[in-house]
Coordinates of C-alpha atoms in Angstrom, one line a residue:
M1 CA 104.7 34.6 -22.5
T2 CA 102.2 37.0 -21.1
M3 CA 103.3 40.6 -20.9
I4 CA 101.4 43.6 -19.5
D5 CA 100.0 45.5 -22.4
H6 CA 100.8 49.3 -22.9
D7 CA 97.5 50.6 -21.3
A8 CA 97.8 48.2 -18.3
A9 CA 101.5 49.3 -17.9
L10 CA 100.6 53.1 -17.8
K11 CA 97.9 52.3 -15.3
A12 CA 100.4 50.4 -13.2
V13 CA 102.7 53.4 -13.2
E14 CA 99.9 55.9 -12.2
N15 CA 99.0 53.5 -9.3
S16 CA 102.5 53.3 -7.9
L17 CA 102.9 56.9 -7.0
D18 CA 101.8 56.8 -3.5
R19 CA 105.2 55.9 -2.0
P20 CA 108.8 55.8 -3.3
S21 CA 109.7 52.8 -5.5
A22 CA 113.0 51.3 -4.7
A23 CA 113.6 50.5 -8.3
R24 CA 112.9 54.1 -9.4
V25 CA 115.0 55.5 -6.4
Y26 CA 117.9 53.4 -7.7
D27 CA 117.3 54.5 -11.4
Y28 CA 117.4 58.2 -10.1
F29 CA 120.7 57.6 -8.2
I30 CA 122.5 56.0 -11.3
G31 CA 121.4 58.8 -13.7
G32 CA 118.3 57.2 -15.3
D33 CA 115.2 59.0 -16.3
T34 CA 112.4 56.8 -14.9
H35 CA 111.4 58.4 -11.6
Y36 CA 108.9 60.8 -10.2
A37 CA 108.9 63.5 -7.6
I38 CA 108.1 61.1 -4.8
D39 CA 111.2 59.1 -5.7
R40 CA 113.5 62.0 -6.1
E41 CA 112.4 63.5 -2.8
F42 CA 113.1 60.2 -1.0
A43 CA 116.4 59.9 -2.8
E44 CA 117.5 63.3 -1.8
K45 CA 116.6 62.5 1.9
V46 CA 118.8 59.5 1.6
R47 CA 121.6 61.4 0.0
K48 CA 121.5 64.0 2.8
R49 CA 122.0 61.2 5.4
L50 CA 124.5 59.1 3.3
P51 CA 126.0 61.6 0.7
L52 CA 127.7 58.8 -1.4
M53 CA 124.6 56.6 -1.8
G54 CA 124.4 57.6 -5.6
D55 CA 127.9 56.3 -6.0
Y56 CA 127.2 53.2 -4.3
C57 CA 124.2 52.5 -6.6
L58 CA 126.4 53.4 -9.6
T59 CA 129.0 50.8 -8.2
S60 CA 126.2 48.2 -8.3
R61 CA 125.3 49.0 -11.9
Q62 CA 129.0 49.1 -13.0
F63 CA 129.5 45.8 -11.4
L64 CA 126.5 44.2 -13.2
G65 CA 127.9 45.4 -16.5
R66 CA 131.4 43.9 -16.0
A67 CA 130.0 40.8 -14.7
V68 CA 127.7 40.2 -17.6
R69 CA 130.5 41.1 -20.0
H70 CA 132.8 38.6 -18.3
C71 CA 130.0 35.9 -18.4
A72 CA 129.5 36.4 -22.1
E73 CA 133.3 36.4 -22.9
L74 CA 133.4 33.0 -21.1
G75 CA 130.8 31.7 -23.6
I76 CA 127.5 32.1 -21.5
R77 CA 124.7 32.8 -23.9
Q78 CA 121.7 32.8 -21.6
F79 CA 121.0 35.3 -18.8
V80 CA 118.2 35.2 -16.2
D81 CA 118.1 38.4 -14.3
I82 CA 115.9 38.1 -11.1
G83 CA 115.0 41.3 -9.6
S84 CA 116.0 43.2 -12.6
G85 CA 114.3 46.4 -11.8
L86 CA 114.1 49.1 -14.4
P87 CA 115.6 49.1 -17.9
T88 CA 118.2 51.8 -17.8
A89 CA 121.7 52.5 -19.2
G90 CA 123.8 49.4 -19.6
N91 CA 120.9 46.7 -19.6
V92 CA 122.0 43.0 -19.5
H93 CA 120.9 42.4 -23.1
E94 CA 122.9 45.4 -24.4
V95 CA 126.1 44.5 -22.6
A96 CA 125.8 40.9 -23.6
D97 CA 125.3 41.8 -27.3
E98 CA 128.3 44.2 -27.0
A99 CA 130.4 41.3 -25.7
R100 CA 129.1 38.9 -28.3
P101 CA 128.7 40.5 -31.7
E102 CA 127.1 37.4 -32.9
E103 CA 124.0 38.6 -31.0
D104 CA 123.4 35.1 -29.9
T105 CA 122.6 35.8 -26.3
H106 CA 119.1 35.4 -24.7
V107 CA 118.1 37.5 -21.7
L108 CA 115.1 37.0 -19.5
Y109 CA 114.3 39.8 -17.1
I110 CA 112.2 39.0 -14.1
D111 CA 110.6 41.2 -11.3
N112 CA 107.8 41.0 -9.0
E113 CA 107.2 44.6 -8.6
P114 CA 104.4 45.7 -11.1
I115 CA 105.9 49.1 -11.5
A116 CA 109.2 47.6 -12.6
L117 CA 107.5 45.4 -15.1
A118 CA 105.3 48.1 -16.3
H119 CA 108.3 50.2 -17.2
S120 CA 110.2 47.4 -18.7
T121 CA 107.2 46.7 -21.0
L122 CA 107.2 50.4 -22.0
L123 CA 111.1 50.8 -22.4
L124 CA 112.3 47.4 -23.7
A125 CA 110.3 48.0 -26.9
D126 CA 112.9 50.5 -27.9
T127 CA 116.0 48.4 -27.5
A128 CA 115.1 44.7 -27.2
D129 CA 114.9 42.0 -29.7
P130 CA 111.5 40.2 -29.0
D131 CA 113.1 36.9 -30.2
R132 CA 115.8 37.0 -27.5
H133 CA 114.8 39.4 -24.8
H134 CA 111.7 39.1 -22.6
A135 CA 110.5 40.8 -19.4
I136 CA 108.1 38.6 -17.3
A137 CA 106.3 38.9 -13.9
A138 CA 107.5 36.4 -11.3
D139 CA 108.5 36.5 -7.6
L140 CA 111.9 35.5 -6.3
F141 CA 109.9 34.3 -3.2
D142 CA 107.9 31.9 -5.3
P143 CA 110.8 29.8 -6.7
E144 CA 108.6 27.1 -8.2
G145 CA 106.4 29.5 -10.0
L146 CA 109.2 31.6 -11.2
W147 CA 111.3 28.7 -12.5
E148 CA 108.2 27.3 -14.3
R149 CA 107.9 30.7 -16.0
V150 CA 111.6 30.6 -17.0
M151 CA 111.1 27.1 -18.7
D152 CA 107.9 28.4 -20.3
S153 CA 109.5 31.7 -21.7
G154 CA 110.5 30.1 -25.0
I155 CA 113.9 31.8 -24.9
I156 CA 115.8 30.0 -22.1
D157 CA 116.9 26.4 -22.4
V158 CA 117.5 25.2 -18.8
R159 CA 119.5 22.2 -20.1
Q160 CA 122.2 24.6 -21.0
P161 CA 124.4 26.7 -18.8
I162 CA 122.8 30.0 -17.5
A163 CA 124.2 33.1 -15.8
L164 CA 121.8 33.7 -12.9
V165 CA 122.0 37.3 -12.0
I166 CA 120.6 38.5 -8.7
N167 CA 122.3 42.0 -8.6
A168 CA 121.6 44.6 -5.9
V169 CA 118.7 42.4 -4.6
M170 CA 119.8 40.5 -1.6
H171 CA 120.1 43.8 0.6
F172 CA 116.2 43.8 0.2
I173 CA 115.8 40.2 1.6
K174 CA 115.9 39.9 5.4
D175 CA 117.3 36.7 7.0
E176 CA 113.8 36.0 8.4
Q177 CA 112.6 35.6 4.9
D178 CA 115.0 32.5 4.5
P179 CA 117.2 33.6 1.6
D180 CA 119.2 30.5 2.1
A181 CA 116.5 28.2 0.9
L182 CA 115.6 30.5 -2.0
L183 CA 119.3 30.5 -3.2
D184 CA 119.5 26.7 -2.7
F185 CA 116.5 26.3 -4.9
Y186 CA 117.9 28.4 -7.7
R187 CA 121.3 27.0 -7.5
D188 CA 119.9 23.4 -7.7
R189 CA 118.0 24.3 -10.9
L190 CA 121.3 25.3 -12.8
V191 CA 123.2 22.8 -14.8
P192 CA 127.0 22.5 -14.3
G193 CA 128.9 25.2 -15.9
S194 CA 126.3 27.8 -15.0
L195 CA 127.3 31.0 -13.3
L196 CA 125.8 32.8 -10.3
V197 CA 126.2 36.5 -10.1
I198 CA 125.3 38.2 -6.9
S199 CA 125.9 41.4 -5.1
Q200 CA 124.5 43.6 -2.3
M201 CA 125.2 46.6 -0.1
T202 CA 127.3 45.8 2.9
N203 CA 127.8 47.1 6.5
E204 CA 131.3 45.6 6.5
N205 CA 133.9 47.7 8.4
P206 CA 132.1 51.1 8.7
A207 CA 134.7 53.8 8.5
N208 CA 133.5 55.3 11.9
D209 CA 130.7 55.4 14.2
E210 CA 129.0 58.1 12.1
E211 CA 128.9 55.9 9.1
R212 CA 127.8 52.9 11.2
Q213 CA 124.7 55.1 12.3
A214 CA 124.1 56.4 8.9
L215 CA 123.7 52.8 7.4
L216 CA 121.3 52.0 10.2
D217 CA 119.4 55.2 9.5
I218 CA 119.1 54.3 5.8
L219 CA 117.6 51.0 6.6
E220 CA 114.9 52.7 8.7
Y221 CA 114.2 55.0 5.7
Y222 CA 113.9 52.2 3.3
E223 CA 111.2 50.7 5.5
T224 CA 108.8 53.4 4.0
T225 CA 109.5 52.2 0.4
T226 CA 108.4 49.3 -1.6
N227 CA 111.5 47.3 -0.5
P228 CA 112.9 47.4 3.1
G229 CA 116.6 46.6 3.4
F230 CA 119.0 44.4 5.2
L231 CA 122.8 44.9 5.1
R232 CA 125.4 42.0 5.5
T233 CA 129.0 41.5 6.1
M234 CA 131.3 39.5 3.6
D235 CA 131.1 36.4 5.8
E236 CA 127.3 36.7 6.2
F237 CA 127.0 37.1 2.3
R238 CA 129.4 34.4 1.2
R239 CA 127.0 31.6 2.1
F240 CA 124.7 32.5 -0.9
F241 CA 127.2 31.1 -3.3
G242 CA 126.5 27.6 -1.9
G243 CA 130.2 26.7 -1.7
W244 CA 130.7 26.9 -5.4
P245 CA 134.1 28.0 -6.6
L246 CA 134.4 31.7 -7.1
L247 CA 135.9 33.2 -10.3
E248 CA 138.9 35.4 -9.6
P249 CA 139.1 37.6 -7.6
G250 CA 136.5 36.0 -5.4
L251 CA 134.0 37.9 -3.1
V252 CA 135.3 41.3 -3.0
Y253 CA 134.2 44.9 -2.8
A254 CA 132.6 45.4 -6.2
P255 CA 135.1 48.1 -7.6
A256 CA 137.9 45.4 -7.0
W257 CA 136.1 43.0 -9.4
H258 CA 137.9 43.4 -12.7
P259 CA 137.8 47.2 -12.6
D260 CA 137.9 49.2 -15.8
E261 CA 138.6 53.0 -16.6
K262 CA 135.1 53.9 -15.5
T263 CA 134.9 52.1 -12.2
V264 CA 134.0 54.4 -9.4
F265 CA 136.0 53.8 -6.1
A266 CA 138.6 51.8 -8.1
G267 CA 141.2 53.3 -5.8
V268 CA 139.5 52.7 -2.6
P269 CA 137.1 49.7 -3.2
S270 CA 136.3 49.4 0.4
E271 CA 134.5 52.8 0.4
S272 CA 132.1 51.6 -2.1
R273 CA 129.7 49.8 0.5
V274 CA 129.0 47.0 -2.3
I275 CA 130.3 43.5 -2.3
G276 CA 129.9 41.0 -5.1
G277 CA 131.3 38.1 -7.1
I278 CA 130.6 35.2 -9.5
A279 CA 130.6 31.5 -8.8
R280 CA 130.5 28.6 -11.3
K281 CA 128.5 25.4 -10.6
P282 CA 130.9 22.5 -10.6

């Protein structure tokens, strides 16, 4: 495994401050501490137009935690997190180890954004077990190369079931970028019994014309960041599961997916603007 060294990581951070990083903006919204003035200014511009944006981001993060816990409790011991972003509260490896005190889970974090990998290199050193947790550079849009790196990582056995996590990523992939072919590739590489965890922001049933316009405006804002956005309805999103059977309760607004006492929007899931689910490969 090739990792960015500490000095290179710091340089990558310094070289990324000319525009907002979607990963750092997300980190700011969920209460992390890996962000800079340019990210905070952009986040507050977004919040002014869509006041609940921070809660939507927190919804995505909470869904990730509940989904990983559920996968681990079902016996999954390998997690590949594509588009993992910045390490922050409730990392996949931390949740998995909590759910399986045997600490027998292996987690591979993957991101193509140099800034995200740089921060991972700097931050994972404090919390990760290097024998079981790695962060590598690879691109979702280069599936052959990415999967080769997964196989070469030394910590993932692709002959055994894997939970493939693509959380809060699909809303950064436009339909003209052919996400269907990408998801087909990754689903094909998983063995039976593997789980696919995906979520994204949705434009399903806006409450009114004002919210519909606000969602369009947010997409325009994100065109100026490292990751332009694209929203989908439930029907448009469902296809990414490839027809695999969904675990209960199916594809739902994220707060309705096995909510716990911390779940935001638990009483009104449809206000969360986030949808997600888990499917199992037959």
